[in-house]
Amino acid sequence: MRMISSYTSRLTIGSRHEGLQMTTPEATIAEVRTDVRRFLAEELAAASFRPTCDSWIQGHSVAFSRKLGDRGWLGMTWPQRYGGGGHSARERFTVIEELLAAGAPVAAHWIADRQTGPLLLRAGTEQQKRTFLPAIARGRLFIAAGMSEPDSGSDLASVRTRAVPTATGWRVSGRKVWTSHAHRSHYLLALVRTAAPDGDRHAGLSQMLIKLDSPGVAVRPIEVMTGESHFTEVTLDDVDVPNGMVVGRVGDGWRGVMSELAHERSGPERYLSTFPLLAELVSGGTVDGETALADIGSATARLWALRSLSLRVQDLLERGSPTDTAAALVKDLGTRLEGDIINITRRASQRGPGRADHGALPGLLRAAQLAAPSFTLRGGTNEILRGLVARGLGARDA
Ligand SMILES: Cc1cc2nc3c(=O)[nH]c(=O)nc-3n(C[C@H](O)[C@H](O)[C@H](O)COP(=O)(O)OP(=O)(O)OC[C@H]3O[C@@H](n4cnc5c(N)ncnc54)[C@H](O)[C@@H]3O)c2cc1C
């Protein structure tokens, strides 16, 4: 029987560059990775955060997000004239995989940096780009995603929140639910119906930025199993939204949402939510037995394959190519792996979850176990994603 420590004492992510379609020199990637690891080591030494699983949803720290903004690690790929860094998608990928692998608290800025910013860049007005992007890139402006409603999650085209035109903009009424961190964000990017579907369910939808401290907005945090409240219910009661806040063309909201979802489904957060747990299991050096070693080896191989697929999708996104099927595949396969890592750890360590003060492994196991039911739901359920993949492969018509 061999101990895992005889293979490696530390599991890290991304020590080799695949060189897919990425043009960023290997040395630049290595430099970025070293910088982020140094920063994380300093932050850990200063106890500025405690590593956790699912840190892109559970780890909310305004101070930490600001530090990332100050270092130029938000809005990394955006043009410098909008406060971005002008870096490659590959450099951004490196930064975020290191942050996630370390379980760092990145939730505050996550949605604005991952999907709202790219949407604004693609479809926003010049005024919107100049107003919102620099503040997001500095970690000073947080935006929540207002797609789901009480009767409209998988079937987003059925949203019932309505916006009617007024002399100065729009008046919005409706209810959004499962809105991550709306109680800690400045704006909600809401999918609303601005016109009747008229035969095409995807027509007549629009996306608009709604200031969350506007009169008529009520945000109610929803408590989850962890005892925390990271998502909310947002009620919009005749909320006046001024002109200039619709992102993209009025009536073209479906396209905007689809482009957001491609960013939302394909990144490393879809397979790294429980990576800190696997890394802790390996670094403990006490895993024994062929079965446990085989499980860890298999999980690592799956991680590596998913990473390659995710890198490919980032590359396609950067070129503006279609990614729906591949992004759905990353999320479906990735979230299943995230769950499997929990079971592998339980079996290999012979431990159950415990509180954070019971030690690193029980604390991480607890965080992972409690968050796990959400992995295959958020961002589109696995059933829906498999339907998308089937359609993308030509195995299904509609
Ligand atoms: C942690 C977390 C964070 C979230 N954050 C946000 C957020 O910030 N913003 C936001 O807008 N939403 C957010 N959501 C909501 C999430 O996107 C929805 O929960 C998800 O899209 C599913 O919608 P639903 O909950 O209404 O389930 P439903 O659509 O009611 O689905 C219920 C079940 O039926 C199945 N089902 C439904 N339709 C079909 C079909 N056509 N074929 C096969 N099976 C089907 C589903 O797979 C699921 O198992 C979050 C959810 C979670 C868990």
Coordinates of N, CA, C and O and ligand atoms in Angstrom, one line a residue, residues 54 57-58 111 114-115 144-156 176-181 188 224 230-231 261 264-265 371 373-384 396, ligand 1:
D54 N -16.6 26.7 -1.9 CA -17.6 27.5 -2.5 C -17.5 29.0 -2.3 O -18.4 29.7 -2.1
I57 N -19.4 32.0 -3.8 CA -20.7 32.3 -3.4 C -20.7 32.6 -1.9 O -21.3 33.6 -1.4
Q58 N -20.0 31.8 -1.1 CA -20.1 31.9 0.4 C -19.1 32.9 0.9 O -19.3 33.4 2.0
I111 N -20.2 38.4 -9.7 CA -21.1 38.5 -10.8 C -20.8 39.7 -11.7 O -20.8 39.6 -12.9
R114 N -17.6 38.8 -13.6 CA -17.7 37.6 -14.5 C -18.7 37.9 -15.6 O -18.4 37.5 -16.8
Q115 N -19.8 38.5 -15.4 CA -20.8 38.5 -16.4 C -21.4 39.9 -16.7 O -21.7 40.2 -17.9
A144 N -25.9 42.4 -8.7 CA -26.6 41.1 -8.5 C -27.3 40.8 -9.8 O -27.7 41.7 -10.6
A145 N -27.5 39.5 -10.1 CA -28.1 39.0 -11.3 C -29.6 38.7 -11.0 O -29.9 37.7 -10.3
G146 N -30.5 39.4 -11.6 CA -31.9 39.3 -11.3 C -32.6 38.6 -12.5 O -33.3 39.2 -13.3
M147 N -32.4 37.3 -12.6 CA -33.0 36.5 -13.7 C -34.2 35.7 -13.1 O -35.4 35.9 -13.4
S148 N -33.9 34.8 -12.1 CA -35.0 33.9 -11.6 C -36.1 34.6 -10.9 O -35.9 35.6 -10.2
E149 N -37.3 34.0 -11.0 CA -38.5 34.5 -10.3 C -39.1 33.3 -9.6 O -38.8 32.1 -9.9
P150 N -40.1 33.5 -8.7 CA -40.7 32.4 -8.0 C -41.2 31.3 -8.9 O -41.1 30.2 -8.6
D151 N -41.8 31.7 -10.1 CA -42.3 30.7 -11.0 C -41.5 30.6 -12.3 O -42.0 30.1 -13.3
S152 N -40.3 31.0 -12.2 CA -39.6 31.1 -13.5 C -38.1 31.0 -13.2 O -37.4 32.0 -12.9
G153 N -37.6 29.8 -13.2 CA -36.1 29.5 -13.0 C -35.5 28.9 -14.2 O -34.8 29.6 -15.0
S154 N -35.9 27.7 -14.5 CA -35.4 27.0 -15.7 C -35.9 27.6 -16.9 O -35.2 27.8 -17.9
D155 N -37.2 28.0 -16.9 CA -37.8 28.6 -18.0 C -37.8 30.1 -17.9 O -38.9 30.8 -17.6
L156 N -36.7 30.7 -18.2 CA -36.5 32.2 -17.9 C -37.4 33.0 -18.8 O -37.8 34.2 -18.5
K176 N -38.1 39.0 -7.9 CA -37.0 38.1 -8.2 C -36.7 37.3 -7.0 O -36.8 37.7 -5.9
V177 N -36.2 36.1 -7.3 CA -35.8 35.2 -6.1 C -34.5 34.5 -6.4 O -34.0 34.4 -7.5
W178 N -33.9 34.0 -5.3 CA -32.6 33.4 -5.3 C -31.5 34.3 -5.8 O -30.5 33.9 -6.5
T179 N -31.7 35.6 -5.6 CA -30.8 36.6 -6.1 C -29.5 36.7 -5.2 O -29.6 37.3 -4.1
S180 N -28.4 36.2 -5.7 CA -27.2 36.1 -4.8 C -26.8 37.5 -4.4 O -26.6 38.4 -5.3
H181 N -26.6 37.8 -3.2 CA -25.9 39.0 -2.6 C -26.6 40.3 -3.0 O -25.9 41.3 -3.0
L188 N -29.1 45.8 -9.4 CA -29.6 44.6 -9.8 C -29.7 44.7 -11.4 O -30.3 45.6 -11.9
V224 N -30.0 30.0 4.4 CA -29.8 28.7 3.8 C -29.3 27.8 4.9 O -29.2 28.2 6.1
H230 N -26.9 34.1 1.7 CA -26.1 34.7 0.6 C -27.1 35.0 -0.5 O -26.7 35.7 -1.4
F231 N -28.3 34.5 -0.5 CA -29.2 34.9 -1.6 C -30.5 35.5 -1.0 O -30.7 35.5 0.3
L261 N -25.1 33.9 -19.5 CA -25.1 32.5 -19.0 C -23.9 31.7 -19.6 O -23.3 30.8 -18.9
E264 N -21.3 32.5 -17.3 CA -21.7 32.0 -16.0 C -21.4 30.5 -15.8 O -21.2 30.0 -14.7
R265 N -21.5 29.8 -16.9 CA -21.5 28.3 -16.8 C -20.1 27.7 -17.1 O -20.0 26.5 -16.9
A371 N -23.1 23.2 1.0 CA -23.3 24.0 -0.2 C -23.7 23.0 -1.4 O -24.3 23.5 -2.4
P373 N -25.9 20.8 -2.3 CA -27.2 20.7 -3.1 C -27.4 21.8 -4.1 O -28.1 21.6 -5.1
S374 N -26.7 22.9 -3.9 CA -26.9 24.0 -4.9 C -26.0 23.9 -6.1 O -26.3 24.6 -7.1
F375 N -25.0 23.0 -6.1 CA -24.0 23.0 -7.2 C -24.7 22.7 -8.6 O -24.4 23.4 -9.6
T376 N -25.6 21.8 -8.6 CA -26.2 21.4 -9.8 C -27.5 22.1 -10.2 O -28.2 21.9 -11.1
L377 N -27.8 23.1 -9.3 CA -29.0 23.9 -9.6 C -28.7 25.3 -10.1 O -29.2 25.7 -11.1
R378 N -27.8 26.0 -9.4 CA -27.6 27.4 -9.7 C -26.9 27.5 -11.1 O -26.2 26.7 -11.6
G379 N -27.3 28.6 -11.8 CA -26.8 28.8 -13.2 C -27.4 27.9 -14.2 O -26.9 27.8 -15.3
G380 N -28.5 27.2 -13.8 CA -29.1 26.3 -14.8 C -28.9 24.9 -14.2 O -27.8 24.5 -13.9
T381 N -30.1 24.1 -14.1 CA -29.9 22.8 -13.5 C -29.3 21.8 -14.5 O -29.3 22.1 -15.7
N382 N -28.8 20.7 -14.0 CA -28.1 19.8 -14.8 C -29.1 19.2 -15.9 O -28.7 18.8 -17.0
E383 N -30.3 19.0 -15.5 CA -31.3 18.5 -16.5 C -31.4 19.4 -17.7 O -31.4 19.0 -18.8
I384 N -31.5 20.7 -17.4 CA -31.6 21.7 -18.4 C -30.3 21.7 -19.3 O -30.4 21.8 -20.5
R396 N -31.5 16.5 -30.5 CA -32.8 17.0 -30.1 C -33.2 18.2 -30.9 O -32.3 19.0 -31.2
Ligands
LIG1 C1 -26.9 29.0 -4.6 C2 -27.8 29.6 -5.7 C3 -27.6 30.9 -6.2 C4 -28.4 31.4 -7.1 N1 -28.2 32.7 -7.6 C5 -29.0 33.2 -8.5 C6 -28.8 34.6 -8.9 O1 -27.9 35.3 -8.4 N2 -29.7 35.1 -9.7 C7 -30.7 34.4 -10.3 O2 -31.4 34.9 -11.1 N3 -30.9 33.1 -9.9 C8 -30.1 32.5 -9.0 N4 -30.3 31.2 -8.6 C9 -31.5 30.5 -9.2 C10 -31.1 29.4 -10.1 O3 -30.7 29.9 -11.3 C11 -32.4 28.5 -10.3 O4 -32.6 27.9 -9.0 C12 -32.3 27.5 -11.4 O5 -32.2 28.1 -12.6 C13 -33.5 26.5 -11.3 O6 -34.7 27.2 -11.3 P1 -35.8 26.9 -10.2 O7 -35.2 26.9 -8.9 O8 -37.0 27.8 -10.5 O9 -36.2 25.4 -10.5 P2 -37.3 24.8 -11.6 O10 -37.1 25.5 -12.9 O11 -38.6 24.9 -10.9 O12 -36.9 23.3 -11.7 C14 -37.3 22.3 -10.7 C15 -36.8 21.0 -11.2 O13 -37.4 20.6 -12.4 C16 -36.4 20.3 -13.4 N5 -36.9 20.9 -14.7 C17 -37.4 22.1 -15.0 N6 -37.7 22.2 -16.3 C18 -37.2 21.1 -16.9 C19 -37.2 20.6 -18.2 N7 -37.6 21.4 -19.2 N8 -36.6 19.4 -18.5 C20 -36.2 18.6 -17.5 N9 -36.2 19.0 -16.1 C21 -36.7 20.2 -15.9 C22 -35.2 21.1 -13.0 O14 -34.0 20.5 -13.5 C23 -35.3 21.0 -11.4 O15 -34.7 19.7 -11.0 C24 -29.5 30.6 -7.7 C25 -29.7 29.3 -7.2 C26 -28.9 28.8 -6.2 C27 -29.1 27.4 -5.7

